[in-house]
Short mmCIF file of C-alpha atoms in Angstrom, two decimals:
data_model
loop_
_atom_site.label_atom_id
_atom_site.label_comp_id
_atom_site.label_asym_id
_atom_site.label_seq_id
_atom_site.Cartn_x
_atom_site.Cartn_y
_atom_site.Cartn_z
CA UNK A 1 25.63 277.55 327.78
CA UNK A 2 26.06 274.12 326.16
CA UNK A 3 28.91 271.87 327.33
CA UNK A 4 32.21 273.69 326.80
CA UNK A 5 33.94 272.43 323.69
CA UNK A 6 37.40 270.92 323.32
CA UNK A 7 38.52 271.57 319.77
CA UNK A 8 41.69 270.12 318.24
CA UNK A 9 42.90 272.25 315.37
CA UNK A 10 44.51 270.51 312.44
CA UNK A 11 46.64 272.63 310.15
CA UNK A 12 46.52 271.22 306.65
CA UNK A 13 49.14 271.55 303.95
CA UNK A 14 49.02 269.53 300.70
CA UNK A 15 46.34 267.26 302.21
CA UNK A 16 48.48 266.39 305.28
CA UNK A 17 48.27 267.58 308.89
CA UNK A 18 51.20 269.83 309.86
CA UNK A 19 52.18 271.97 312.83
CA UNK A 20 54.52 274.95 313.19
CA UNK A 21 55.73 277.17 316.01
CA UNK A 22 54.36 280.72 315.84
CA UNK A 23 53.15 280.00 312.33
CA UNK A 24 56.63 279.00 311.02
CA UNK A 25 58.67 275.85 310.39
CA UNK A 26 55.89 273.38 309.64
CA UNK A 27 56.45 269.69 310.23
CA UNK A 28 54.29 266.77 309.08
CA UNK A 29 52.24 265.21 311.90
CA UNK A 30 49.96 262.81 310.06
CA UNK A 31 47.24 261.76 307.63
CA UNK A 32 44.16 263.96 307.67
CA UNK A 33 41.50 261.24 307.90
CA UNK A 34 43.44 259.18 310.45
CA UNK A 35 43.88 262.28 312.61
CA UNK A 36 40.19 263.15 312.35
CA UNK A 37 39.17 259.65 313.42
CA UNK A 38 41.65 259.58 316.27
CA UNK A 39 40.28 262.81 317.74
CA UNK A 40 36.68 261.70 317.28
CA UNK A 41 37.44 258.48 319.18
CA UNK A 42 39.19 260.40 321.98
CA UNK A 43 36.11 262.54 322.54
CA UNK A 44 36.90 265.82 320.77
CA UNK A 45 33.71 267.90 320.53
CA UNK A 46 34.53 269.49 317.23
CA UNK A 47 37.42 269.76 314.78
CA UNK A 48 38.86 272.64 312.81
CA UNK A 49 40.89 272.12 309.64
CA UNK A 50 42.94 275.04 308.38
CA UNK A 51 44.59 275.00 304.98
CA UNK A 52 47.28 277.34 306.24
CA UNK A 53 48.85 278.23 302.90
CA UNK A 54 45.66 278.75 300.87
CA UNK A 55 45.00 282.40 301.63
CA UNK A 56 48.58 283.55 301.13
CA UNK A 57 48.73 281.55 297.86
CA UNK A 58 45.50 283.26 296.71
CA UNK A 59 43.51 280.02 296.35
CA UNK A 60 40.65 278.31 298.22
CA UNK A 61 40.94 275.06 300.14
CA UNK A 62 40.24 271.83 298.26
CA UNK A 63 36.72 270.38 298.88
CA UNK A 64 38.12 266.93 298.08
CA UNK A 65 39.75 266.49 301.50
CA UNK A 66 36.66 268.03 303.14
CA UNK A 67 34.59 265.24 301.61
CA UNK A 68 37.06 262.60 302.82
CA UNK A 69 36.66 263.86 306.40
CA UNK A 70 32.87 264.25 306.20
CA UNK A 71 32.50 260.61 305.19
CA UNK A 72 34.21 259.25 308.28
CA UNK A 73 33.35 261.51 311.22
CA UNK A 74 30.05 262.13 312.99
CA UNK A 75 31.00 265.21 315.01
CA UNK A 76 30.93 268.78 313.68
CA UNK A 77 33.88 270.28 311.88
CA UNK A 78 34.83 273.63 310.42
CA UNK A 79 37.16 274.26 307.51
CA UNK A 80 39.24 277.32 306.74
CA UNK A 81 41.66 278.56 304.15
CA UNK A 82 41.27 281.10 301.39
CA UNK A 83 37.47 280.96 301.07
CA UNK A 84 36.65 284.32 299.48
CA UNK A 85 33.43 283.75 297.52
CA UNK A 86 29.93 282.47 298.19
CA UNK A 87 30.45 279.58 295.76
CA UNK A 88 33.68 278.47 297.42
CA UNK A 89 31.87 278.38 300.77
CA UNK A 90 28.96 276.47 299.21
CA UNK A 91 31.43 273.89 297.86
CA UNK A 92 32.80 273.32 301.39
CA UNK A 93 29.32 272.97 302.92
CA UNK A 94 28.13 270.68 300.13
CA UNK A 95 31.24 268.55 300.70
CA UNK A 96 29.98 268.06 304.28
CA UNK A 97 31.67 270.76 306.37
CA UNK A 98 29.41 272.21 309.07
CA UNK A 99 31.04 275.62 309.17
CA UNK A 100 33.33 277.69 307.03
CA UNK A 101 35.85 279.89 308.80
CA UNK A 102 36.98 283.06 307.05
CA UNK A 103 39.84 285.33 308.02
CA UNK A 104 41.95 287.25 305.48
CA UNK A 105 39.24 287.35 302.77
CA UNK A 106 36.78 288.91 305.24
CA UNK A 107 39.36 291.61 305.94
CA UNK A 108 39.81 292.17 302.20
CA UNK A 109 36.07 292.47 301.64
CA UNK A 110 33.88 292.54 304.79
CA UNK A 111 30.65 292.26 302.74
CA UNK A 112 31.61 288.59 302.21
CA UNK A 113 30.33 287.99 305.76
CA UNK A 114 26.82 289.25 304.93
CA UNK A 115 26.71 287.22 301.72
CA UNK A 116 27.57 283.98 303.52
CA UNK A 117 25.32 284.65 306.52
CA UNK A 118 22.37 285.44 304.24
CA UNK A 119 22.70 282.32 302.09
CA UNK A 120 23.82 279.74 304.67
CA UNK A 121 22.89 281.25 308.04
CA UNK A 122 25.19 282.76 310.68
CA UNK A 123 25.70 279.36 312.32
CA UNK A 124 27.78 278.30 309.29
CA UNK A 125 30.03 281.36 309.28
CA UNK A 126 33.03 281.51 311.62
CA UNK A 127 35.41 284.46 311.83
CA UNK A 128 39.04 283.58 312.41
CA UNK A 129 40.98 286.45 313.95
CA UNK A 130 44.76 286.54 314.28
CA UNK A 131 45.34 289.04 317.05
CA UNK A 132 48.74 290.53 317.85
CA UNK A 133 49.66 292.57 320.92
CA UNK A 134 51.57 295.78 320.23
CA UNK A 135 51.70 299.31 321.64
CA UNK A 136 49.35 298.47 324.51
CA UNK A 137 46.53 297.22 322.27
CA UNK A 138 45.58 294.22 320.14
CA UNK A 139 45.66 294.39 316.35
CA UNK A 140 44.51 292.13 313.55
CA UNK A 141 47.04 290.55 311.21
CA UNK A 142 46.35 289.21 307.75
CA UNK A 143 47.84 286.39 305.61
CA UNK A 144 49.47 284.77 308.65
CA UNK A 145 49.75 281.40 306.86
CA UNK A 146 53.01 282.54 305.33
CA UNK A 147 55.62 284.59 307.25
CA UNK A 148 56.55 286.52 304.10
CA UNK A 149 52.95 287.46 303.33
CA UNK A 150 51.88 288.38 306.89
CA UNK A 151 50.93 292.03 307.22
CA UNK A 152 49.29 294.45 309.62
CA UNK A 153 45.74 295.52 308.83
CA UNK A 154 45.70 298.59 311.08
CA UNK A 155 42.43 297.30 312.62
CA UNK A 156 41.96 296.98 316.37
CA UNK A 157 40.84 293.45 317.25
CA UNK A 158 37.81 294.50 319.30
CA UNK A 159 36.61 296.86 316.54
CA UNK A 160 36.90 294.12 313.95
CA UNK A 161 35.08 291.54 316.12
CA UNK A 162 32.24 294.04 316.68
CA UNK A 163 31.96 294.84 312.99
CA UNK A 164 32.09 291.19 311.91
CA UNK A 165 29.45 290.05 314.41
CA UNK A 166 27.20 292.95 313.33
CA UNK A 167 27.67 291.75 309.76
CA UNK A 168 26.58 288.23 310.72
CA UNK A 169 29.37 285.86 311.77
CA UNK A 170 28.04 283.19 314.11
CA UNK A 171 31.25 282.38 315.98
CA UNK A 172 34.69 283.88 316.57
CA UNK A 173 37.94 281.92 316.85
CA UNK A 174 40.36 284.27 318.58
CA UNK A 175 43.95 283.31 317.95
CA UNK A 176 46.44 285.23 320.06
CA UNK A 177 49.54 285.06 317.88
CA UNK A 178 52.18 285.65 320.55
CA UNK A 179 50.87 282.57 322.38
CA UNK A 180 50.77 280.26 319.37
CA UNK A 181 52.65 277.02 320.00
CA UNK A 182 54.43 278.28 323.14
CA UNK A 183 52.19 276.49 325.69
CA UNK A 184 52.17 279.22 328.36
CA UNK A 185 48.38 279.52 328.50
CA UNK A 186 45.66 281.38 326.63
CA UNK A 187 45.62 285.19 326.71
CA UNK A 188 42.79 285.36 329.24
CA UNK A 189 42.32 289.13 329.50
CA UNK A 190 42.14 289.54 325.74
CA UNK A 191 39.85 286.55 325.30
CA UNK A 192 37.54 287.87 328.02
CA UNK A 193 37.42 291.27 326.30
CA UNK A 194 36.38 289.60 323.03
CA UNK A 195 33.77 287.44 324.82
CA UNK A 196 32.28 290.64 326.27
CA UNK A 197 32.31 292.36 322.87
CA UNK A 198 30.73 289.52 320.88
CA UNK A 199 27.18 288.18 321.36
CA UNK A 200 28.22 284.99 319.54
CA UNK A 201 30.31 282.07 320.90
CA UNK A 202 34.04 282.77 321.21
CA UNK A 203 36.67 280.05 320.90
CA UNK A 204 40.02 280.66 322.64
CA UNK A 205 43.09 279.76 320.60
CA UNK A 206 46.84 279.98 321.05
CA UNK A 207 48.91 278.97 324.05
CA UNK A 208 47.34 275.84 325.59
CA UNK A 209 50.00 273.83 327.41
CA UNK A 210 48.32 272.38 330.51
CA UNK A 211 44.83 271.32 331.65
CA UNK A 212 44.63 274.43 333.89
CA UNK A 213 44.88 276.62 330.79
CA UNK A 214 41.65 275.11 329.46
CA UNK A 215 39.95 275.61 332.82
CA UNK A 216 41.02 279.26 332.82
CA UNK A 217 39.78 279.81 329.25
CA UNK A 218 36.32 278.64 330.33
CA UNK A 219 36.08 279.94 333.90
CA UNK A 220 38.18 283.12 333.73
CA UNK A 221 37.67 284.18 330.12
CA UNK A 222 34.19 282.79 329.47
CA UNK A 223 35.11 281.06 326.20
CA UNK A 224 32.58 278.62 324.69
CA UNK A 225 35.36 276.42 323.39
CA UNK A 226 39.10 276.01 323.61
CA UNK A 227 41.18 275.18 320.59
CA UNK A 228 44.62 273.61 320.67
CA UNK A 229 46.99 271.77 318.39
CA UNK A 230 50.44 270.97 319.81
CA UNK A 231 49.29 269.44 323.10
CA UNK A 232 46.90 267.12 321.26
CA UNK A 233 49.10 266.24 318.28
CA UNK A 234 52.05 265.45 320.55
CA UNK A 235 49.77 263.58 323.00
CA UNK A 236 50.91 265.78 325.87
CA UNK A 237 47.31 266.07 327.13
CA UNK A 238 44.98 263.13 326.41
CA UNK A 239 41.47 264.47 325.71
CA UNK A 240 39.65 261.96 328.01
CA UNK A 241 41.90 262.97 330.95
CA UNK A 242 41.42 266.65 330.13
CA UNK A 243 37.64 266.31 330.11
CA UNK A 244 37.68 264.40 333.37
CA UNK A 245 39.79 267.13 334.96
CA UNK A 246 37.53 269.93 333.67
CA UNK A 247 34.38 268.12 334.80
CA UNK A 248 35.94 267.75 338.26
CA UNK A 249 36.43 271.54 338.21
CA UNK A 250 32.66 271.88 337.81
CA UNK A 251 32.72 272.68 334.07
CA UNK A 252 30.03 270.98 331.99
CA UNK A 253 31.62 268.54 329.55
CA UNK A 254 30.15 266.12 327.04
CA UNK A 255 31.50 262.67 327.96
CA UNK B 1 14.41 251.53 301.13
CA UNK B 2 13.46 254.43 298.87
CA UNK B 3 14.74 257.34 300.96
CA UNK B 4 14.41 260.85 299.58
CA UNK B 5 16.10 264.06 300.71
CA UNK B 6 14.03 267.06 299.66
CA UNK B 7 16.16 269.53 297.70
CA UNK B 8 15.19 272.96 298.96
CA UNK B 9 18.20 274.67 297.42
CA UNK B 10 20.00 275.06 300.76
CA UNK B 11 23.51 274.00 301.62
CA UNK B 12 24.56 271.14 303.82
CA UNK B 13 22.64 268.40 302.11
CA UNK B 14 26.12 266.88 301.95
CA UNK B 15 26.49 265.81 305.57
CA UNK B 16 22.88 264.59 305.86
CA UNK B 17 23.26 262.34 302.82
CA UNK B 18 26.56 260.99 304.08
CA UNK B 19 24.99 260.12 307.46
CA UNK B 20 22.48 257.83 305.77
CA UNK B 21 25.19 256.31 303.60
CA UNK B 22 26.72 255.10 306.88
CA UNK B 23 23.59 252.95 307.27
CA UNK B 24 24.19 251.51 303.80
CA UNK B 25 21.45 253.62 302.19
CA UNK B 26 21.70 255.70 299.04
CA UNK B 27 19.28 258.57 299.57
CA UNK B 28 18.07 260.38 296.47
CA UNK B 29 18.18 264.19 296.55
CA UNK B 30 15.24 265.60 294.62
CA UNK B 31 12.85 268.54 294.35
CA UNK B 32 10.39 266.51 292.28
CA UNK B 33 6.92 266.28 293.90
CA UNK B 34 6.11 262.86 292.46
CA UNK B 35 9.40 261.35 293.68
CA UNK B 36 8.82 262.82 297.15
CA UNK B 37 5.20 261.60 297.36
CA UNK B 38 6.12 258.03 296.43
CA UNK B 39 9.20 257.72 298.69
CA UNK B 40 9.21 255.30 301.64
CA UNK B 41 10.69 257.96 303.90
CA UNK B 42 11.39 261.65 303.43
CA UNK B 43 14.11 263.87 304.88
CA UNK B 44 13.56 267.64 304.99
CA UNK B 45 17.04 269.08 305.54
CA UNK B 46 17.93 272.69 305.91
CA UNK B 47 20.63 275.09 306.71
CA UNK B 48 20.03 278.66 305.74
CA UNK B 49 17.14 281.02 306.23
CA UNK B 50 13.44 280.18 306.60
CA UNK B 51 12.36 282.77 304.00
CA UNK B 52 14.71 281.38 301.38
CA UNK B 53 13.73 277.76 302.07
CA UNK B 54 9.97 278.47 301.99
CA UNK B 55 10.47 280.50 298.80
CA UNK B 56 12.18 277.54 297.15
CA UNK B 57 9.43 275.19 298.37
CA UNK B 58 6.77 277.53 296.90
CA UNK B 59 8.68 277.93 293.64
CA UNK B 60 8.75 274.13 293.20
CA UNK B 61 5.07 273.82 294.24
CA UNK B 62 6.09 271.52 297.11
CA UNK B 63 4.09 272.95 300.05
CA UNK B 64 0.90 270.88 299.36
CA UNK B 65 3.05 267.82 298.56
CA UNK B 66 4.89 268.03 301.88
CA UNK B 67 1.70 268.66 303.92
CA UNK B 68 0.03 265.62 302.32
CA UNK B 69 2.82 263.14 303.11
CA UNK B 70 1.67 260.11 305.14
CA UNK B 71 4.98 258.22 305.24
CA UNK B 72 7.59 258.97 307.96
CA UNK B 73 9.12 262.44 307.47
CA UNK B 74 12.15 263.80 309.33
CA UNK B 75 12.86 267.53 309.34
CA UNK B 76 16.36 268.51 310.49
CA UNK B 77 17.17 271.93 312.00
CA UNK B 78 15.56 274.47 309.62
CA UNK B 79 13.69 271.48 308.17
CA UNK B 80 12.04 271.05 311.59
CA UNK B 81 11.34 274.77 312.02
CA UNK B 82 9.41 275.04 308.76
CA UNK B 83 7.03 272.31 309.97
CA UNK B 84 5.63 274.98 312.34
CA UNK B 85 3.14 277.73 311.42
CA UNK B 86 5.35 280.77 311.29
CA UNK B 87 8.96 281.89 311.71
CA UNK B 88 10.20 285.24 312.97
CA UNK B 89 13.12 284.77 310.61
CA UNK B 90 12.22 287.10 307.74
CA UNK B 91 8.57 286.96 308.98
CA UNK B 92 7.92 283.74 307.07
CA UNK B 93 4.71 281.70 306.81
CA UNK B 94 5.72 278.04 307.15
CA UNK B 95 4.05 274.67 306.45
CA UNK B 96 1.73 274.72 309.49
CA UNK B 97 1.93 270.99 310.16
CA UNK B 98 2.79 271.55 313.86
CA UNK B 99 1.07 274.30 315.91
CA UNK B 100 3.27 277.13 317.13
CA UNK B 101 5.88 279.59 315.94
CA UNK B 102 9.65 279.84 315.58
CA UNK B 103 11.24 282.70 317.50
CA UNK B 104 14.65 284.35 317.67
CA UNK B 105 16.87 283.34 320.61
CA UNK B 106 18.01 286.37 322.63
CA UNK B 107 21.68 286.48 323.63
CA UNK B 108 22.49 287.02 327.32
CA UNK B 109 25.74 287.00 329.30
CA UNK B 110 26.98 283.40 329.30
CA UNK B 111 24.40 282.50 326.67
CA UNK B 112 25.67 283.53 323.24
CA UNK B 113 23.58 283.19 320.09
CA UNK B 114 23.75 281.11 317.92
CA UNK B 115 23.18 278.29 320.40
CA UNK B 116 26.21 276.33 319.20
CA UNK B 117 27.56 273.15 320.69
CA UNK B 118 26.57 270.01 322.58
CA UNK B 119 23.59 270.35 324.92
CA UNK B 120 22.16 267.80 327.29
CA UNK B 121 18.67 266.46 326.52
CA UNK B 122 15.58 265.84 328.59
CA UNK B 123 13.72 263.11 326.73
CA UNK B 124 9.97 262.57 327.21
CA UNK B 125 9.54 259.75 324.72
CA UNK B 126 12.41 257.27 324.36
CA UNK B 127 10.82 255.74 321.25
CA UNK B 128 12.79 258.31 319.25
CA UNK B 129 16.03 256.51 320.13
CA UNK B 130 17.31 259.14 322.58
CA UNK B 131 17.67 259.06 326.37
CA UNK B 132 17.72 261.83 328.96
CA UNK B 133 21.32 262.86 329.53
CA UNK B 134 22.38 262.34 325.91
CA UNK B 135 24.39 265.21 324.44
CA UNK B 136 23.59 266.26 320.88
CA UNK B 137 24.98 269.01 318.66
CA UNK B 138 23.02 272.24 318.06
CA UNK B 139 23.75 275.19 315.77
CA UNK B 140 20.79 277.59 315.54
CA UNK B 141 19.66 281.16 316.23
CA UNK B 142 15.90 280.53 316.12
CA UNK B 143 13.92 278.01 318.17
CA UNK B 144 10.44 276.49 318.00
CA UNK B 145 7.72 277.02 320.59
CA UNK B 146 7.47 274.45 323.32
CA UNK B 147 4.23 272.45 322.99
CA UNK B 148 2.44 269.12 322.88
CA UNK B 149 4.64 267.95 319.97
CA UNK B 150 7.85 268.21 322.02
CA UNK B 151 9.43 264.78 322.67
CA UNK B 152 12.89 265.99 323.75
CA UNK B 153 14.14 269.35 324.96
CA UNK B 154 17.30 271.26 325.90
CA UNK B 155 17.69 274.22 328.23
CA UNK B 156 18.92 277.46 326.69
CA UNK B 157 17.49 280.21 328.86
CA UNK B 158 14.14 278.68 328.11
CA UNK B 159 13.12 275.14 327.29
CA UNK B 160 13.91 274.54 323.62
CA UNK B 161 12.28 271.68 321.72
CA UNK B 162 15.17 269.48 320.57
CA UNK B 163 12.88 266.93 318.92
CA UNK B 164 9.19 267.12 318.03
CA UNK B 165 6.70 264.56 316.77
CA UNK B 166 3.24 264.98 315.27
CA UNK B 167 1.82 261.87 313.60
CA UNK B 168 4.21 260.80 310.85
CA UNK B 169 6.27 264.00 311.13
CA UNK B 170 9.41 263.95 313.25
CA UNK B 171 11.70 266.93 313.69
CA UNK B 172 15.17 267.47 315.15
CA UNK B 173 16.46 270.92 316.04
CA UNK B 174 19.88 269.38 316.62
CA UNK B 175 22.03 267.80 313.91
CA UNK B 176 21.75 264.01 314.29
CA UNK B 177 24.33 263.49 311.54
CA UNK B 178 26.86 265.37 313.67
CA UNK B 179 25.81 264.10 317.11
CA UNK B 180 28.00 261.03 317.40
CA UNK B 181 26.54 257.85 318.81
CA UNK B 182 23.34 259.50 320.16
CA UNK B 183 22.61 261.00 316.76
CA UNK B 184 23.09 257.63 315.09
CA UNK B 185 20.59 256.04 317.51
CA UNK B 186 18.05 258.73 316.63
CA UNK B 187 18.50 258.21 312.87
CA UNK B 188 18.37 254.44 313.26
CA UNK B 189 15.12 254.70 315.17
CA UNK B 190 13.65 256.85 312.36
CA UNK B 191 14.78 254.34 309.75
CA UNK B 192 13.30 251.43 311.74
CA UNK B 193 9.94 253.17 312.31
#
């Protein structure tokens, strides 16, 4: 495996970076380009930008802010939010994004995955999964960007991950919704189950609150990357210190 | 400097162009054979599938133009793979400038495919601006054969050529435009060559 990746996630609303708790009550945390540069300087391996309202508002993210980011940073970044056509994905890639992450639109029309993988290659197509624990299993939710629009899909998470990787996604970001923003650690058992189901890299998301949580995501769950927002935005865990800690645990880090 | 990015109809020309703008250059994106032949330096980008890219190159009559280039040429990712003879991706005949084939990476436990992320390099020729121990960013499901052209490699179950050189042709399997300071050194070295 390559060096394990530390991935700050920046939720975007109206061209600004915001953060909510369990997908609600968003507050402004900064300018998008300044945030991107700050994380690049601190040693983030990759960035993810989610336009959290786009899908629920039935629109695609704006390539204009993608271009602003692409101009200033020299590390990879993925963008997400309401991309539901080949041309919308092409606009993001042409604006300089390395990967496009799709979530609700792929659930609406799974053939979108094949269309994007065929034209741009699997390595450009990321599947975002919002997974919710209920009745002893994990289920996929849709339109999670807005509490009023959020709905159950009736799909089991592992079934959906299997189908989507068969259709051609090149990476899975697994967001465990009950852990989002609460800082009690990643859902290790669920993440490990997804890692074992998918032949593509899996990124753990939701629940990071301490350096040990990152270690566990890599060592216990086998994730290729660990995504977090709150602990980085609020400077609770400085990325250089985190990487030093993980390297001391014997985990390969880019430094 | 008259720097040309070959337009092969694939995505992600965006980030490659922007990388060169950071060096104060204004690369021209073109599929015109004459403009490519007369450029000082040529970039062969590529994200997408080998079959599609070679189809676009054939449709524009660019295969003989690209093979005949004598100025420095840099192929990035798929742009490096199509310098080889053949790709398993859609069973595609490629440009044949570098001996060998491009083969699918097989996933294994702890080794997912695509090979995605920052891998550590072993560098055989530091003239390309890279040093052993540098980390650069990869995102690919197919890899070139190891051979005499390899000047830097990464380990992914087998030794994967990360950079190749044959005469005036240089190739990078990784994405220099997204590989931070190491990637910038590599691009600078190409521009200075």
